mmCIF file of C-alpha atoms and ligand atoms in Angstrom:
data_model
loop_
_atom_site.group_PDB
_atom_site.id
_atom_site.type_symbol
_atom_site.label_atom_id
_atom_site.label_comp_id
_atom_site.label_asym_id
_atom_site.label_seq_id
_atom_site.Cartn_x
_atom_site.Cartn_y
_atom_site.Cartn_z
ATOM 1 C CA MET A 1 88.031 110.422 133.869
ATOM 2 C CA ALA A 2 91.709 110.115 132.921
ATOM 3 C CA THR A 3 92.591 110.711 129.270
ATOM 4 C CA ASN A 4 95.499 109.059 127.562
ATOM 5 C CA ARG A 5 97.396 109.270 124.471
ATOM 6 C CA THR A 6 98.202 107.534 121.222
ATOM 7 C CA PHE A 7 100.511 108.206 118.299
ATOM 8 C CA THR A 8 99.682 108.242 114.671
ATOM 9 C CA MET A 9 101.258 108.809 111.300
ATOM 10 C CA LEU A 10 99.507 109.601 108.050
ATOM 11 C CA LYS A 11 101.714 107.548 105.785
ATOM 12 C CA PRO A 12 103.223 108.642 102.450
ATOM 13 C CA ASP A 13 100.406 107.152 100.368
ATOM 14 C CA ALA A 14 97.787 109.091 102.173
ATOM 15 C CA VAL A 15 99.763 112.421 101.927
ATOM 16 C CA GLU A 16 100.422 111.810 98.195
ATOM 17 C CA LYS A 17 96.709 111.392 97.624
ATOM 18 C CA ASN A 18 95.813 114.525 99.410
ATOM 19 C CA TYR A 19 93.958 112.776 102.191
ATOM 20 C CA ILE A 20 95.483 114.702 105.079
ATOM 21 C CA GLY A 21 92.330 116.837 105.531
ATOM 22 C CA PRO A 22 89.708 114.059 105.280
ATOM 23 C CA ILE A 23 91.641 111.809 107.646
ATOM 24 C CA LEU A 24 92.259 114.533 110.237
ATOM 25 C CA GLU A 25 88.480 115.275 110.095
ATOM 26 C CA LYS A 26 87.667 111.680 110.906
ATOM 27 C CA ILE A 27 90.140 111.684 113.780
ATOM 28 C CA THR A 28 88.829 114.988 115.410
ATOM 29 C CA ALA A 29 85.194 113.924 114.738
ATOM 30 C CA ALA A 30 85.860 110.719 116.661
ATOM 31 C CA GLY A 31 86.783 112.821 119.773
ATOM 32 C CA PHE A 32 90.527 112.806 119.558
ATOM 33 C CA LYS A 33 92.407 115.934 120.460
ATOM 34 C CA ILE A 34 95.490 116.737 118.407
ATOM 35 C CA ILE A 35 98.179 117.755 121.068
ATOM 36 C CA ALA A 36 101.235 117.573 118.711
ATOM 37 C CA MET A 37 101.580 117.431 114.914
ATOM 38 C CA LYS A 38 104.119 117.849 112.219
ATOM 39 C CA MET A 39 104.801 117.037 108.613
ATOM 40 C CA THR A 40 108.110 115.373 108.280
ATOM 41 C CA ARG A 41 109.996 112.665 106.394
ATOM 42 C CA LEU A 42 111.499 109.521 107.847
ATOM 43 C CA THR A 43 115.041 108.779 107.032
ATOM 44 C CA GLU A 44 115.992 105.164 106.175
ATOM 45 C CA ALA A 45 117.695 104.728 109.573
ATOM 46 C CA GLY A 46 114.649 106.332 111.227
ATOM 47 C CA ALA A 47 112.067 104.036 109.534
ATOM 48 C CA LYS A 48 114.248 101.033 110.306
ATOM 49 C CA GLN A 49 114.254 101.927 113.931
ATOM 50 C CA PHE A 50 110.579 102.789 114.101
ATOM 51 C CA TYR A 51 109.571 99.420 112.729
ATOM 52 C CA GLU A 52 112.480 97.388 114.245
ATOM 53 C CA ILE A 53 109.973 95.017 115.759
ATOM 54 C CA HIS A 54 109.199 93.854 112.224
ATOM 55 C CA LYS A 55 112.836 93.346 111.108
ATOM 56 C CA ASP A 56 112.533 89.674 110.569
ATOM 57 C CA ARG A 57 109.279 89.860 108.574
ATOM 58 C CA PRO A 58 109.409 89.408 104.787
ATOM 59 C CA PHE A 59 107.929 92.782 104.160
ATOM 60 C CA TYR A 60 110.378 94.809 106.379
ATOM 61 C CA ASN A 61 112.567 96.178 103.471
ATOM 62 C CA ASP A 62 109.491 97.124 101.448
ATOM 63 C CA LEU A 63 107.929 98.820 104.439
ATOM 64 C CA VAL A 64 111.079 100.902 105.108
ATOM 65 C CA LYS A 65 111.115 101.795 101.376
ATOM 66 C CA PHE A 66 107.452 102.811 101.432
ATOM 67 C CA MET A 67 107.674 104.790 104.672
ATOM 68 C CA THR A 68 110.540 106.870 103.356
ATOM 69 C CA ARG A 69 109.281 107.525 99.957
ATOM 70 C CA GLY A 70 107.662 110.880 100.796
ATOM 71 C CA PRO A 71 106.420 113.081 103.708
ATOM 72 C CA ILE A 72 104.344 111.823 106.578
ATOM 73 C CA VAL A 73 102.189 113.587 109.073
ATOM 74 C CA ALA A 74 102.931 112.586 112.708
ATOM 75 C CA ALA A 75 100.657 113.468 115.592
ATOM 76 C CA ILE A 76 99.931 112.673 119.178
ATOM 77 C CA LEU A 77 96.273 112.307 120.027
ATOM 78 C CA GLU A 78 94.557 112.504 123.430
ATOM 79 C CA LYS A 79 91.259 110.853 124.349
ATOM 80 C CA GLU A 80 89.927 108.411 126.967
ATOM 81 C CA ASN A 81 91.023 104.874 125.950
ATOM 82 C CA ALA A 82 93.002 106.416 123.136
ATOM 83 C CA VAL A 83 95.038 103.415 121.970
ATOM 84 C CA ALA A 84 92.163 100.965 121.748
ATOM 85 C CA ASP A 85 89.647 103.499 120.338
ATOM 86 C CA PHE A 86 92.112 104.683 117.721
ATOM 87 C CA ARG A 87 92.819 101.054 116.471
ATOM 88 C CA VAL A 88 89.064 100.688 115.967
ATOM 89 C CA LEU A 89 88.863 104.043 114.073
ATOM 90 C CA ILE A 90 91.737 103.020 111.707
ATOM 91 C CA GLY A 91 90.508 99.463 111.107
ATOM 92 C CA ALA A 92 92.377 96.286 110.288
ATOM 93 C CA THR A 93 95.893 96.311 108.791
ATOM 94 C CA ASN A 94 94.547 94.934 105.550
ATOM 95 C CA PRO A 95 91.920 97.385 104.167
ATOM 96 C CA ASN A 96 90.083 94.402 102.697
ATOM 97 C CA ASP A 97 89.481 93.275 106.213
ATOM 98 C CA ALA A 98 88.764 96.693 107.646
ATOM 99 C CA ALA A 99 85.185 97.557 108.782
ATOM 100 C CA GLU A 100 83.056 99.977 106.874
ATOM 101 C CA GLY A 101 83.719 103.602 107.717
ATOM 102 C CA THR A 102 87.135 102.951 109.197
ATOM 103 C CA ILE A 103 89.999 105.045 107.904
ATOM 104 C CA ARG A 104 91.837 102.227 106.211
ATOM 105 C CA LYS A 105 88.571 101.066 104.587
ATOM 106 C CA LEU A 106 87.972 104.615 103.118
ATOM 107 C CA TYR A 107 91.627 105.538 102.355
ATOM 108 C CA ALA A 108 94.010 102.623 102.242
ATOM 109 C CA GLU A 109 94.766 100.788 99.019
ATOM 110 C CA SER A 110 96.418 97.573 100.282
ATOM 111 C CA VAL A 111 97.991 95.881 103.363
ATOM 112 C CA SER A 112 101.294 97.397 102.206
ATOM 113 C CA PHE A 113 99.945 100.933 101.488
ATOM 114 C CA ASN A 114 97.531 101.343 104.306
ATOM 115 C CA ALA A 115 97.366 105.071 104.784
ATOM 116 C CA ILE A 116 97.725 105.322 108.618
ATOM 117 C CA HIS A 117 99.609 104.063 111.645
ATOM 118 C CA GLY A 118 98.271 103.705 115.151
ATOM 119 C CA SER A 119 100.114 102.643 118.278
ATOM 120 C CA ASP A 120 99.342 99.175 119.591
ATOM 121 C CA SER A 121 99.861 99.867 123.321
ATOM 122 C CA ASP A 122 100.334 102.772 125.804
ATOM 123 C CA GLU A 123 103.956 101.804 126.087
ATOM 124 C CA ASN A 124 104.578 101.952 122.354
ATOM 125 C CA ALA A 125 102.590 105.213 122.132
ATOM 126 C CA ALA A 126 105.004 106.755 124.479
ATOM 127 C CA ILE A 127 107.975 105.436 122.726
ATOM 128 C CA GLU A 128 106.781 106.440 119.263
ATOM 129 C CA SER A 129 105.732 109.900 120.495
ATOM 130 C CA ALA A 130 109.169 110.505 121.927
ATOM 131 C CA PHE A 131 110.761 109.261 118.582
ATOM 132 C CA HIS A 132 108.924 112.224 116.760
ATOM 133 C CA PHE A 133 108.361 114.891 119.350
ATOM 134 C CA SER A 134 110.299 116.796 121.997
ATOM 135 C CA GLY A 135 108.461 117.904 125.216
ATOM 136 C CA ARG A 136 107.942 121.468 124.042
ATOM 137 C CA GLU A 137 106.180 120.314 120.888
ATOM 138 C CA ILE A 138 103.470 118.633 122.908
ATOM 139 C CA PHE A 139 100.590 120.810 124.032
ATOM 140 C CA SER A 140 98.499 119.182 126.735
ATOM 141 C CA ASN A 141 96.442 120.664 129.588
HETATM 142 P P1 LIG B 1 99.443 97.743 112.060
HETATM 143 O O1 LIG B 1 99.931 98.817 111.323
HETATM 144 O O2 LIG B 1 97.988 97.525 111.777
HETATM 145 O O3 LIG B 1 99.756 97.806 113.562
HETATM 146 P P2 LIG B 1 101.562 95.810 111.818
HETATM 147 O O4 LIG B 1 101.398 94.327 111.871
HETATM 148 O O5 LIG B 1 102.196 96.424 113.032
HETATM 149 O O6 LIG B 1 100.152 96.426 111.440
HETATM 150 O O7 LIG B 1 102.512 96.091 110.567
HETATM 151 C C1 LIG B 1 103.073 97.399 110.371
HETATM 152 C C2 LIG B 1 102.935 97.833 108.945
HETATM 153 O O8 LIG B 1 103.602 96.934 108.129
HETATM 154 C C3 LIG B 1 101.521 97.766 108.399
HETATM 155 O O9 LIG B 1 100.712 98.901 108.825
HETATM 156 C C4 LIG B 1 101.741 97.682 106.955
HETATM 157 O O10 LIG B 1 102.151 99.034 106.396
HETATM 158 C C5 LIG B 1 102.955 96.735 106.886
HETATM 159 N N1 LIG B 1 102.474 95.348 106.735
HETATM 160 C C6 LIG B 1 102.037 94.605 107.697
HETATM 161 N N2 LIG B 1 101.715 93.333 107.256
HETATM 162 C C7 LIG B 1 102.106 93.378 105.932
HETATM 163 C C8 LIG B 1 102.096 92.391 104.951
HETATM 164 O O11 LIG B 1 101.717 91.206 105.122
HETATM 165 N N3 LIG B 1 102.562 92.759 103.734
HETATM 166 C C9 LIG B 1 103.013 94.033 103.426
HETATM 167 N N4 LIG B 1 103.045 94.995 104.437
HETATM 168 C C10 LIG B 1 102.622 94.671 105.623
HETATM 169 MG MG1 LIG B 2 101.593 97.692 114.499
#
């Protein structure tokens, strides 16, 4: 069966709280294979570009400020049905609405500071992956 890919970032709040290990454990235990990964920090211009789709939303400036306040961990994940299965694993955007056992339920503090990103489509997974990784940083079979 064909595998496909999604893109994730462990956001600054998760890195600050030392949740990199537990979150990666949840991701790999759920069957996702890490095929690219780095710790990095978004610039203001980078965060604005990454979240450009939200530029007219009231929370846009706060989101850019949050996403640039410290390091993130970016990764590309491979699994059958990766995009949809990963959205289930991370849970709803607002951790108050997230299902028990999801990463946001366990590790997010609020809708603004919600620990983790997951792509919402195959197309965006490809765009977001290319934003962070060059071809030779991606290790797939
Ligand atoms: P998603 O991350 O679950 O796909 P989006 O609607 O794409 O959610 O929003 C992107 C990010 O913007 C969220 O993960 C969260 O960090 C932030 N965000 C979304 N909605 C709100 C809000 O109502 N208030 C503050 N921040 C928000
Ligand atoms: Mg989204």
